[in-house]
Amino acid sequence: MTLPNDVLLDMYRVMLLARRLDERAWVLHRQGKIAFHISGIGQEAAQVGAAFALRRGHDWVAPYYRDLALMLALGMTPRDFMLSLMGKAGEPTSGARQMPSHWSLRSANVVSHSSPVATQACHASGIGLAIKLSGKDQVVLTTIGEGSTAQGEWYEAVNWAAVHKLPVIFLVENNVYAISVRQDKQMAVASAADKAAGLGLPGASIDGLDPIAMHTAMDQAADRARRGEGPTLLEARVHRLTPHSSDDDDRSYRTREEVEAMKSEDPLRMFHDRLAQRKLLTVAAAEALEAQAKESVENAVQFALEAPYPPAADAAFPVFVEDVRHG
Amino acid sequence: MAEMTLIEALRQAMDEELARDERVFIVGEDVGARGGVFRATLGLFDKYGPDRVIDSPLAELSIIGVGIGAALYGMRPICEIQFADFIHPAFNQIVSEAARLCYRSNGEWTAPMVIRAPYGGGIGGGLYHSQSIEAFYAHVPGLKVVVPSNPHDAKGLLKSAVRDPNPVLFLEPKKGYRLIKGEVAEGEEILVPIGPARVSRPGRDVSLFAYGMMHYYALQAAAAVAAEGIEVEVVDLRTLAPVDRPAILASVRKTGKALIVHEDNLTGGYGAEIAAILAEEAFTDLDAPVRRLAAPDVPGVPFSHPMQDWFMPDPAKIAAALRELAAY
Ligand SMILES: Cc1ncc(C[n+]2csc(CCOP(=O)(O)OP(=O)(O)O)c2C)c(N)n1
């Protein structure tokens, strides 16, 4: 492990926080306190490994909806997330206009995304083009599910970045399922990274359950981008340990045995054990982090439950920049 | 003053904006050395180089999507769609992304960009090089839709569009590129504001609302019926979204009669919106039913000339509609 111990512990802290927040969201949904949740459970290691390889606040990110852990690593707070889950005033991603998990965080160069999948890939290439034109040393990371790489928008985006040698990292978080449709009905190749060959950029498939492997691969891709050598396509092999969303029942398309087998490879637990084995994480430290995470989640839930809704009249603006009424 | 064509005025506008602001760049198919298939960007590649005038892959949605990303970063892209007919693959990026960014992020993010697209028929382009697409996009809040009808406005509106902090769809009447000539002031900055319509010919009998190529024909038709004593007020809408309601209502309150002309199909076309505004807000000022003159509801402009002429509104058809309306 070449990463300093405090960085490794911080990675674990963010993964744990994302997990506890995400679990709490499911409970809130069952209690009827929120209308919708889309989960990142099982994908935290890939996201945190990727985020920690960025120069956060300097580089740019065009994420997708499962990236809760990525967003926490980039500076989003549990309160921000809970406010957005409940559609409350002050919710920073969209002023409670978008559904939850449609991220945006201007202070961290995280651009707003929408619901049609794969649109953000083109924006990443455009950001990459702008970075190249302005001669800065930034890179841009864009994430996506493997099913969504079937979209033409995604191919056009990768093609652009490859043709113009843009500093973009295309990260596919491959959890094998697009709602209920398995990878083999989405693509005829074994790995999403195999698509790189036909588009003219390097591709690699990484164990996305291992945050350190992810970090290393991202680090190399970012170096390559900063050297002006162009984009990289990374696939992180991850598990989706939950149904697609709170509206989905995954029992109709996958067995419980299959999900249980995945759970035996829980990236959070595996990272915990690895840090503990290496004596980086003591029992006391792990408990303290656990308590911290729980406390900040509960604080966020209480804060959001008590927070007011935005006034209905706020729905009228801002359609154009002329209508922007803050900042 | 210099007389120039519509397309020369557009080129001048882009030249001046590229020179004024380093963040401005042009991206599209064949816009580089070739200067665009209509030559709108002719000479700009030589003057500003491949980083400011960028030949894109043949992939429209990414011309817009990449433009959005660059705009998010702080650039000011001018995205050229070679023919408006081929903008449809980019519908998702324009409607779901560019137009909604400001609203969906509560103003945190916006896409200041221009999408230029040559549109309209009358050039023998058949079904897929002639389309009028304005109604699809004028429907979408968050997107400005502009259609110039003369060189002065074309230059001034395009320069305003480049400086607008919102996404602007700039539709260029391609039949008028070289046909429509006019004076453009030299040595001074021309900025025509996006929004206001313009009364291009005052009159008291009938209001005639048009834009782009149809405005050019509207003036001809108004001149023809003037000889018969019908005084037509011609209003060039110039901006379709957001539309200039006060200007429309003021004209109809004066004349009491309204004809709307466009070369897009009739059903659900832009004229329906103007007619609805008049029905809702000027009902008691009207002396005749609102009349629309538009292309028939067939899937496209046919290639063969007699059929194309059947499809397109022209000065004679507009004059006939004006006579009917004046006599009502
Ligand atoms: C263009 C579009 N079509 C359909 C949907 C509905 N939808 C949302 S997520 C999803 C599955 C995406 O799967 P994948 O890309 O593998 O990502 P995952 O959810 O597994 O992380 C679908 C079909 C959508 N959001 N956008």
Coordinates of N, CA and C in Angstrom, one line a residue, chain B residues 7 14 19 37 46 76 96 100 112 119 153 159 169 181-182 189 201 209 212 241 245 251 255 270 306 311:
Chain B
I7 N -25.7 35.8 -45.2 CA -24.6 34.9 -44.7 C -23.3 35.7 -44.5
M14 N -19.7 36.3 -36.4 CA -18.8 35.3 -35.7 C -17.4 35.8 -35.7
A19 N -13.0 37.5 -32.2 CA -11.9 38.4 -31.9 C -12.1 39.0 -30.5
V37 N -20.6 24.0 -45.1 CA -21.1 23.7 -46.5 C -21.8 24.9 -47.1
D46 N -8.7 29.9 -41.1 CA -7.4 30.4 -41.4 C -7.0 31.5 -40.4
R76 N -17.7 29.7 -24.5 CA -18.9 30.2 -25.2 C -19.0 29.6 -26.6
S96 N -33.4 18.1 -23.0 CA -33.2 17.6 -21.6 C -32.1 18.2 -20.9
R100 N -32.6 22.9 -19.7 CA -33.1 22.7 -18.3 C -32.0 22.9 -17.3
P112 N -24.4 28.7 -21.5 CA -24.4 29.8 -22.4 C -23.8 29.3 -23.7
Y119 N -32.1 26.5 -41.9 CA -33.4 25.8 -41.9 C -34.2 26.3 -43.1
D153 N -30.1 42.5 -38.8 CA -30.6 41.8 -37.7 C -29.8 40.5 -37.5
K159 N -24.7 38.2 -32.6 CA -23.7 38.7 -31.6 C -24.4 38.7 -30.2
L169 N -31.1 28.9 -29.7 CA -31.1 28.2 -31.0 C -31.3 29.3 -32.0
K181 N -30.3 40.7 -49.2 CA -29.2 41.6 -49.1 C -29.7 42.8 -48.3
G182 N -28.8 43.5 -47.7 CA -29.2 44.7 -46.9 C -28.0 45.5 -46.4
E189 N -20.5 48.8 -33.3 CA -21.0 47.6 -32.8 C -22.5 47.4 -33.0
R201 N -43.0 47.2 -41.4 CA -43.8 48.1 -42.3 C -45.1 48.4 -41.6
F209 N -47.9 38.7 -39.4 CA -46.8 38.2 -38.5 C -46.0 37.1 -39.2
G212 N -38.0 35.1 -40.6 CA -37.1 34.5 -41.5 C -37.5 34.8 -43.0
A241 N -39.0 32.5 -29.1 CA -39.0 32.2 -27.7 C -37.9 32.9 -26.9
R245 N -45.0 39.3 -26.8 CA -46.5 39.4 -26.7 C -47.0 40.9 -26.9
S251 N -50.1 45.5 -32.2 CA -50.3 45.6 -33.7 C -51.8 45.2 -34.0
T255 N -55.0 47.1 -35.9 CA -55.5 46.7 -37.2 C -56.8 45.9 -37.0
Y270 N -45.9 27.0 -35.3 CA -45.7 28.2 -34.4 C -46.8 29.1 -34.5
P306 N -42.4 21.8 -59.1 CA -43.8 22.1 -59.0 C -44.4 21.7 -57.6
F311 N -46.0 23.3 -51.9 CA -45.7 23.2 -50.5 C -45.5 24.6 -49.9

